[in-house]
PDB file of C-alpha atoms in Angstrom:
ATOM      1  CA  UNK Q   1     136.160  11.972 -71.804  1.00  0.00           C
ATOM      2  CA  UNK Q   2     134.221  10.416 -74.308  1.00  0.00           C
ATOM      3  CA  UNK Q   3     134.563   6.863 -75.470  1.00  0.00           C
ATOM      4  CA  UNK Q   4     133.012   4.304 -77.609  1.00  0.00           C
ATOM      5  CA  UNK Q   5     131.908   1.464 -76.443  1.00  0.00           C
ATOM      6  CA  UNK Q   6     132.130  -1.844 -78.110  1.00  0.00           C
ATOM      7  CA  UNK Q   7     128.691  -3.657 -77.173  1.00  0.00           C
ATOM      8  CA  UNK Q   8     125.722  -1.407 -76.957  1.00  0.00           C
ATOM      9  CA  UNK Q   9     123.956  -0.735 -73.429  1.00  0.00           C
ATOM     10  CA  UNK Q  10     127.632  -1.414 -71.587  1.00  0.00           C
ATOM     11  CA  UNK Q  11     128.506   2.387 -70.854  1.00  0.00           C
ATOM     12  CA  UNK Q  12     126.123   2.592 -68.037  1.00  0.00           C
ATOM     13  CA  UNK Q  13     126.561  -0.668 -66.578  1.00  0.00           C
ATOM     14  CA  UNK Q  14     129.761   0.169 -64.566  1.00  0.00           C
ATOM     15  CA  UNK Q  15     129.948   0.239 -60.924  1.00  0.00           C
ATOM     16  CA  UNK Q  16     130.586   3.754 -60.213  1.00  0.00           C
ATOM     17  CA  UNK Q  17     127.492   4.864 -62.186  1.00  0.00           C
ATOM     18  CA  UNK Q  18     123.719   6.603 -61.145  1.00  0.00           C
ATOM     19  CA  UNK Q  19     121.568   6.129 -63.864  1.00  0.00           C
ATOM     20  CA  UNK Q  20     119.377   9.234 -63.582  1.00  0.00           C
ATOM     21  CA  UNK Q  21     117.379   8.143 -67.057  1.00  0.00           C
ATOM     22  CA  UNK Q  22     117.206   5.455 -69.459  1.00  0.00           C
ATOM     23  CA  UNK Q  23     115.285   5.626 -72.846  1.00  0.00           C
ATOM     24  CA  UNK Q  24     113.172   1.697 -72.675  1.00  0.00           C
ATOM     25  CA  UNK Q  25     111.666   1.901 -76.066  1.00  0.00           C
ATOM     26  CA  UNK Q  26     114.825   2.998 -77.892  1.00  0.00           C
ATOM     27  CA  UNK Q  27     115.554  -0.369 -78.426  1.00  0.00           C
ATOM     28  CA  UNK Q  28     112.197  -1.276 -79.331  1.00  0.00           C
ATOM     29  CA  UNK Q  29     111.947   1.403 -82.278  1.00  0.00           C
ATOM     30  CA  UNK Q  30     115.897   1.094 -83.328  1.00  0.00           C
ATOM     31  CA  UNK Q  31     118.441  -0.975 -84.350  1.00  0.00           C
ATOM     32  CA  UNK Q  32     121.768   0.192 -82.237  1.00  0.00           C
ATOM     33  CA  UNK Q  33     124.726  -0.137 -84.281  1.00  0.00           C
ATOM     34  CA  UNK Q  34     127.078   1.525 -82.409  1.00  0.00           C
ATOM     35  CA  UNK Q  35     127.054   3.480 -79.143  1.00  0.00           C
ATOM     36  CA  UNK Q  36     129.147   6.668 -77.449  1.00  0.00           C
ATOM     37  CA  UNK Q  37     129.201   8.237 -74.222  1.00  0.00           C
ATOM     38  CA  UNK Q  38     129.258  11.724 -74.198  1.00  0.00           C
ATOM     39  CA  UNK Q  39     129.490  14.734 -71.223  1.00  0.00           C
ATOM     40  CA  UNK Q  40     126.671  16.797 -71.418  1.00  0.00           C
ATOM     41  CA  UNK Q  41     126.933  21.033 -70.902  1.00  0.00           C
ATOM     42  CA  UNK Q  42     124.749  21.822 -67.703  1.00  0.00           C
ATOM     43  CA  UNK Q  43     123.567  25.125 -65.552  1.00  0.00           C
ATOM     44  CA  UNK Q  44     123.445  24.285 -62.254  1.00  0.00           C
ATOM     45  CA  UNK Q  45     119.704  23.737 -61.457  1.00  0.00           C
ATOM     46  CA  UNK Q  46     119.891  21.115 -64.193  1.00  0.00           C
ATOM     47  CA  UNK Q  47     122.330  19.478 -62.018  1.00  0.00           C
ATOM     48  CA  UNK Q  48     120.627  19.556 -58.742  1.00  0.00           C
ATOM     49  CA  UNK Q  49     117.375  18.627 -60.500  1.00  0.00           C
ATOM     50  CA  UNK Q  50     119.346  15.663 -62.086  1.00  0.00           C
ATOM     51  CA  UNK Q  51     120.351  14.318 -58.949  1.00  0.00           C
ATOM     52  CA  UNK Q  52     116.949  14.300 -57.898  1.00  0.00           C
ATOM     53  CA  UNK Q  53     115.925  11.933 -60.816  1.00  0.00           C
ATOM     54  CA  UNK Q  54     114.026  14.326 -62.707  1.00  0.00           C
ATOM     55  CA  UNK Q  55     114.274  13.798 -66.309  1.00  0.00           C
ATOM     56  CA  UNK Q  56     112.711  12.066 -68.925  1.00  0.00           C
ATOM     57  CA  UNK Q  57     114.573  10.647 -72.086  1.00  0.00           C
ATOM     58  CA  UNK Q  58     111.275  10.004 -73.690  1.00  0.00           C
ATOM     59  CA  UNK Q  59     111.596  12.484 -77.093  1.00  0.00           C
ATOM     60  CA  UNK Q  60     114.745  13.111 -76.788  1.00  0.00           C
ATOM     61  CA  UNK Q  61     117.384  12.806 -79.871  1.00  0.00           C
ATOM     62  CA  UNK Q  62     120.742  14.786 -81.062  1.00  0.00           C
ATOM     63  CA  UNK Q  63     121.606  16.238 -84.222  1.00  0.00           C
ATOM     64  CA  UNK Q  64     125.225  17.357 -85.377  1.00  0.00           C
ATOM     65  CA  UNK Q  65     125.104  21.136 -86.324  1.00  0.00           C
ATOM     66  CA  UNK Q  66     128.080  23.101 -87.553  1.00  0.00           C
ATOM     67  CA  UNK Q  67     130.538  20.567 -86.458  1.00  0.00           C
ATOM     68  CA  UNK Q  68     128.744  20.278 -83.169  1.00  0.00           C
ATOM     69  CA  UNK Q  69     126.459  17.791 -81.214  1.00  0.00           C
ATOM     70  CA  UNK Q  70     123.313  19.018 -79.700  1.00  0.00           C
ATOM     71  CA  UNK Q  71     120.767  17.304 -77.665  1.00  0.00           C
ATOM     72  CA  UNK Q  72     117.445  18.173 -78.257  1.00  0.00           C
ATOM     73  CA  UNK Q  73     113.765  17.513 -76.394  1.00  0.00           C
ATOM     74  CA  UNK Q  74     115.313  16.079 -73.383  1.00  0.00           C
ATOM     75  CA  UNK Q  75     113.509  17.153 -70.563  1.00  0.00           C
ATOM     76  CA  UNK Q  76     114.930  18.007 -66.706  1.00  0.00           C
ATOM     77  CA  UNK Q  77     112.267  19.335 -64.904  1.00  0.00           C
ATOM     78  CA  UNK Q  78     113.154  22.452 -63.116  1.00  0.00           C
ATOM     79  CA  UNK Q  79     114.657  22.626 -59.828  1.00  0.00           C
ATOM     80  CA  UNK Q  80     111.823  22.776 -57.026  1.00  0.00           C
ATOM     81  CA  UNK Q  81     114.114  25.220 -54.274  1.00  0.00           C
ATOM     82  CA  UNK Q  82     115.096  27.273 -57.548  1.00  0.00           C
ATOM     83  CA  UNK Q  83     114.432  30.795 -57.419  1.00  0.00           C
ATOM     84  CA  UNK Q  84     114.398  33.340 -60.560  1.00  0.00           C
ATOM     85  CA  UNK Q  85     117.825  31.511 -61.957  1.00  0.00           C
ATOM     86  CA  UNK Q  86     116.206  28.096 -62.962  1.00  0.00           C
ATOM     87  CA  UNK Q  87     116.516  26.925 -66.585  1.00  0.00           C
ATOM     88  CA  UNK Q  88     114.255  25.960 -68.829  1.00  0.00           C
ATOM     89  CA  UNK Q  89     113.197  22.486 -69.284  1.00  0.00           C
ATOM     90  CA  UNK Q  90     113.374  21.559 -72.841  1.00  0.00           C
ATOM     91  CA  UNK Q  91     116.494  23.753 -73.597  1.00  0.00           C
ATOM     92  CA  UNK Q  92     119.142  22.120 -75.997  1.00  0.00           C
ATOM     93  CA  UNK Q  93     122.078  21.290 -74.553  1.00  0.00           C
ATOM     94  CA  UNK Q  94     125.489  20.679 -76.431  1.00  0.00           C
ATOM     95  CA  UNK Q  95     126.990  16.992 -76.106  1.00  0.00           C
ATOM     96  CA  UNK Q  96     130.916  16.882 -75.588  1.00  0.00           C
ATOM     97  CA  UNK Q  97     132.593  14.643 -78.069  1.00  0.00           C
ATOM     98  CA  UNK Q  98     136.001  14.464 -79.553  1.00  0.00           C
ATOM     99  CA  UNK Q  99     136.280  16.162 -83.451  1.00  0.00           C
ATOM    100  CA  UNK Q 100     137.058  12.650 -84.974  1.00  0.00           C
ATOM    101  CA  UNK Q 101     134.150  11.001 -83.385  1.00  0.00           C
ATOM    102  CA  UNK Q 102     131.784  14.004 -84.383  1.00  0.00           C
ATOM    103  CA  UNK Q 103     133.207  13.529 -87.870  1.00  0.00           C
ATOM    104  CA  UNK Q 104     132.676   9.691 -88.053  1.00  0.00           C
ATOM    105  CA  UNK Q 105     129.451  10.635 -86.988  1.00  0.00           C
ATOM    106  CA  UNK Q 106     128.683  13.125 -89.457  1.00  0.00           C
ATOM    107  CA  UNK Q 107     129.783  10.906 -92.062  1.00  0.00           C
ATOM    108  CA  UNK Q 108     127.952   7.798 -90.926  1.00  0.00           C
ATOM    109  CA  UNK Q 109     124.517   9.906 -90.608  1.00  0.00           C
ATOM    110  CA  UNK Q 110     125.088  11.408 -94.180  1.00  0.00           C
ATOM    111  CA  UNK Q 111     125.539   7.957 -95.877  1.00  0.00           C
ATOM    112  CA  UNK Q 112     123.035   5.948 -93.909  1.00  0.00           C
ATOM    113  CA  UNK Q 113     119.800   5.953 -92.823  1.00  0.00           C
ATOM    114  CA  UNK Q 114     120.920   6.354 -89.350  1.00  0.00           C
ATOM    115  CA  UNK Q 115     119.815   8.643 -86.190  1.00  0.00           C
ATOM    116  CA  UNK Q 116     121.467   9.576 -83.037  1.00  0.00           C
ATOM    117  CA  UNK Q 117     119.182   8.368 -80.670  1.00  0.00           C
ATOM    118  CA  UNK Q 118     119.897   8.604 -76.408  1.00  0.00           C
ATOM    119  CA  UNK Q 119     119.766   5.543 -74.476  1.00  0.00           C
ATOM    120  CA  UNK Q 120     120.645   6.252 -70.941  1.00  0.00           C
ATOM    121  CA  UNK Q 121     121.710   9.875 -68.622  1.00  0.00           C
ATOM    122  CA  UNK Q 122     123.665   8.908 -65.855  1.00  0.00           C
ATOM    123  CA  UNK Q 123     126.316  10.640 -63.567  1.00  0.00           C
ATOM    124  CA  UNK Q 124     130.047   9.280 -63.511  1.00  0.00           C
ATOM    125  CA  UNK Q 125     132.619  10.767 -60.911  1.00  0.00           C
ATOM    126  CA  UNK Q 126     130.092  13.711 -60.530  1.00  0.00           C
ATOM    127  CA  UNK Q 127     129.781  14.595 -63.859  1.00  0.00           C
ATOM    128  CA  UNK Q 128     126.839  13.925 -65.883  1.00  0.00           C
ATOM    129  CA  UNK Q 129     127.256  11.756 -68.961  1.00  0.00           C
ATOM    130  CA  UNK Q 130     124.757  10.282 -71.963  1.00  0.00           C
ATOM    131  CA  UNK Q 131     125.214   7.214 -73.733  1.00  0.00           C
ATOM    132  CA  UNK Q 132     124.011   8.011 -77.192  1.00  0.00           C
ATOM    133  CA  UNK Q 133     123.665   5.335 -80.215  1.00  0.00           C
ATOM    134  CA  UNK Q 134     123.693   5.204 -83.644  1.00  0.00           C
ATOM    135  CA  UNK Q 135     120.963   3.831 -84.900  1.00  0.00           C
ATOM    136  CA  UNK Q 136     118.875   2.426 -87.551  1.00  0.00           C
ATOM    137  CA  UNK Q 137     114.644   2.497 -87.250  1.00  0.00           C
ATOM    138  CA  UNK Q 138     112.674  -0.721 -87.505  1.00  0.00           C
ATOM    139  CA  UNK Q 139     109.706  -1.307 -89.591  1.00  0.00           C
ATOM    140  CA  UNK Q 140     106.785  -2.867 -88.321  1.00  0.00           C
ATOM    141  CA  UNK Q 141     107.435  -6.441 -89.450  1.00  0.00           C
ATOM    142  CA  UNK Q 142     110.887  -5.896 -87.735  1.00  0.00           C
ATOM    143  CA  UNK Q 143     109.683  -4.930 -84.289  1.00  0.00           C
ATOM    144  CA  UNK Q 144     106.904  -8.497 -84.610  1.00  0.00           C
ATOM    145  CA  UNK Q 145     110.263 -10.653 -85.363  1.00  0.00           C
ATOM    146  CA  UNK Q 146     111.808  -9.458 -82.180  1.00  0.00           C
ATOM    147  CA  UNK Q 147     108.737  -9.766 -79.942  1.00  0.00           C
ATOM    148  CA  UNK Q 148     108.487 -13.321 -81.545  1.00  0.00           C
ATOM    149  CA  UNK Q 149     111.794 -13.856 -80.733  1.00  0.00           C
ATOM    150  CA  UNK Q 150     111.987 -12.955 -77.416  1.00  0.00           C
ATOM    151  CA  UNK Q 151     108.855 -14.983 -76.353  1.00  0.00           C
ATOM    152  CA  UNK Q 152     110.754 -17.915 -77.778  1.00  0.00           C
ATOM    153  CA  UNK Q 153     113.565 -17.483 -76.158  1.00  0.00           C
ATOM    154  CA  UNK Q 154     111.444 -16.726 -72.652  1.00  0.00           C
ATOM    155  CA  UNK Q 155     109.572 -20.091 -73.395  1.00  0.00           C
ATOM    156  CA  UNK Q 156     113.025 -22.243 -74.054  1.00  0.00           C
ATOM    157  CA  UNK Q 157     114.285 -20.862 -70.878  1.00  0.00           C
ATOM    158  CA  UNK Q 158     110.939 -21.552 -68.599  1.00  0.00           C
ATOM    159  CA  UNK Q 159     111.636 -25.286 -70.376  1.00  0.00           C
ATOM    160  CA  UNK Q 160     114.852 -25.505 -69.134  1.00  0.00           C
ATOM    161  CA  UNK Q 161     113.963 -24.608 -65.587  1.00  0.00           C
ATOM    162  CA  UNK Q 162     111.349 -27.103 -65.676  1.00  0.00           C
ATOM    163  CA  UNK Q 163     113.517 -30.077 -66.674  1.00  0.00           C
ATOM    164  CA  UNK Q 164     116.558 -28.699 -63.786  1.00  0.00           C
ATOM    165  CA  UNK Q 165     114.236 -29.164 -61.474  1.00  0.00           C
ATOM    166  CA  UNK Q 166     112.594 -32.619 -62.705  1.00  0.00           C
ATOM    167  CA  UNK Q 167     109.133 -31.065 -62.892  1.00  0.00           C
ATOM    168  CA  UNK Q 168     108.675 -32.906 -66.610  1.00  0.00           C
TER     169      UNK Q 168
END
């Protein structure tokens, strides 16, 4: 039901998988250390409006409470052919975990400086999952280095190109 996975972003990468959401500047504002995929407790119009693609990962983040993982600010707009029964859109809605990986969890938030931050919502086999990671905030000069580094990297690999096809 819920595994860890050993390099961060993989969980949602298999073949099977819709990706209904993905959070694009977690990994601009955090460090991942460590990712898990987790089920996610639904009503049914959350569901159906799911499968429509209507959500938003955007201020989203969990918190471990009594022994239990919630996800908070996540927002699934409600479901347009709903009638009285539709939820509301910025409810929180428990994660499903197994106790010792709550527990690491617990432990690892309590000694670090670490979050739990979402990364992805995405359905597997039907059922709707999140891949959720531990992470660590950057500072400011942290977030530069990266940009730096990816230009550099961008600019090595337009070099590259350019000599493969003899154009220098």
């Amino acid at each position: 039901m819920a595994t860890t996975s050993k390099k961060p972003g993989k969980a949602a990468d298999k073949t099977n998988n819709q990706v209904v959401a993905t959070n694009r500047k977690a990994r601009h504002n955090y460090s991942i250390l460590e990712t898990f995929e987790a089920g996610v407790v639904l009503v049914g119009t959350e569901v159906k409006s799911l499968r429509e693609g209507q959500a938003s990962l955007v201020d989203a983040f969990a918190t471990v409470d009594d022994g239990e993982v919630w996800l908070r600010n996540l927002h699934i707009a409600e479901y347009h052919h709903g009638t009285w029964t539709n939820h509301a859109p910025r409810r929180n809605r428990k994660l499903l975990l197994h106790r010792r990986q709550i527990d690491t969890l617990v432990g690892k938030i309590r000694d670090g400086n670490l979050t739990l931050v979402p990364l992805s919502l995405y359905f597997t086999d039907g059922k709707v999952k999140v891949e959720l990671a531990l992470a660590r905030g950057k500072e400011a000069r942290d977030k530069r280095q990266d940009l730096a580094k990816r230009d550099a990297q961008r600019e090595i690999s337009r070099e590259m190109g350019r000599r493969a096809k003899g154009m220098r």
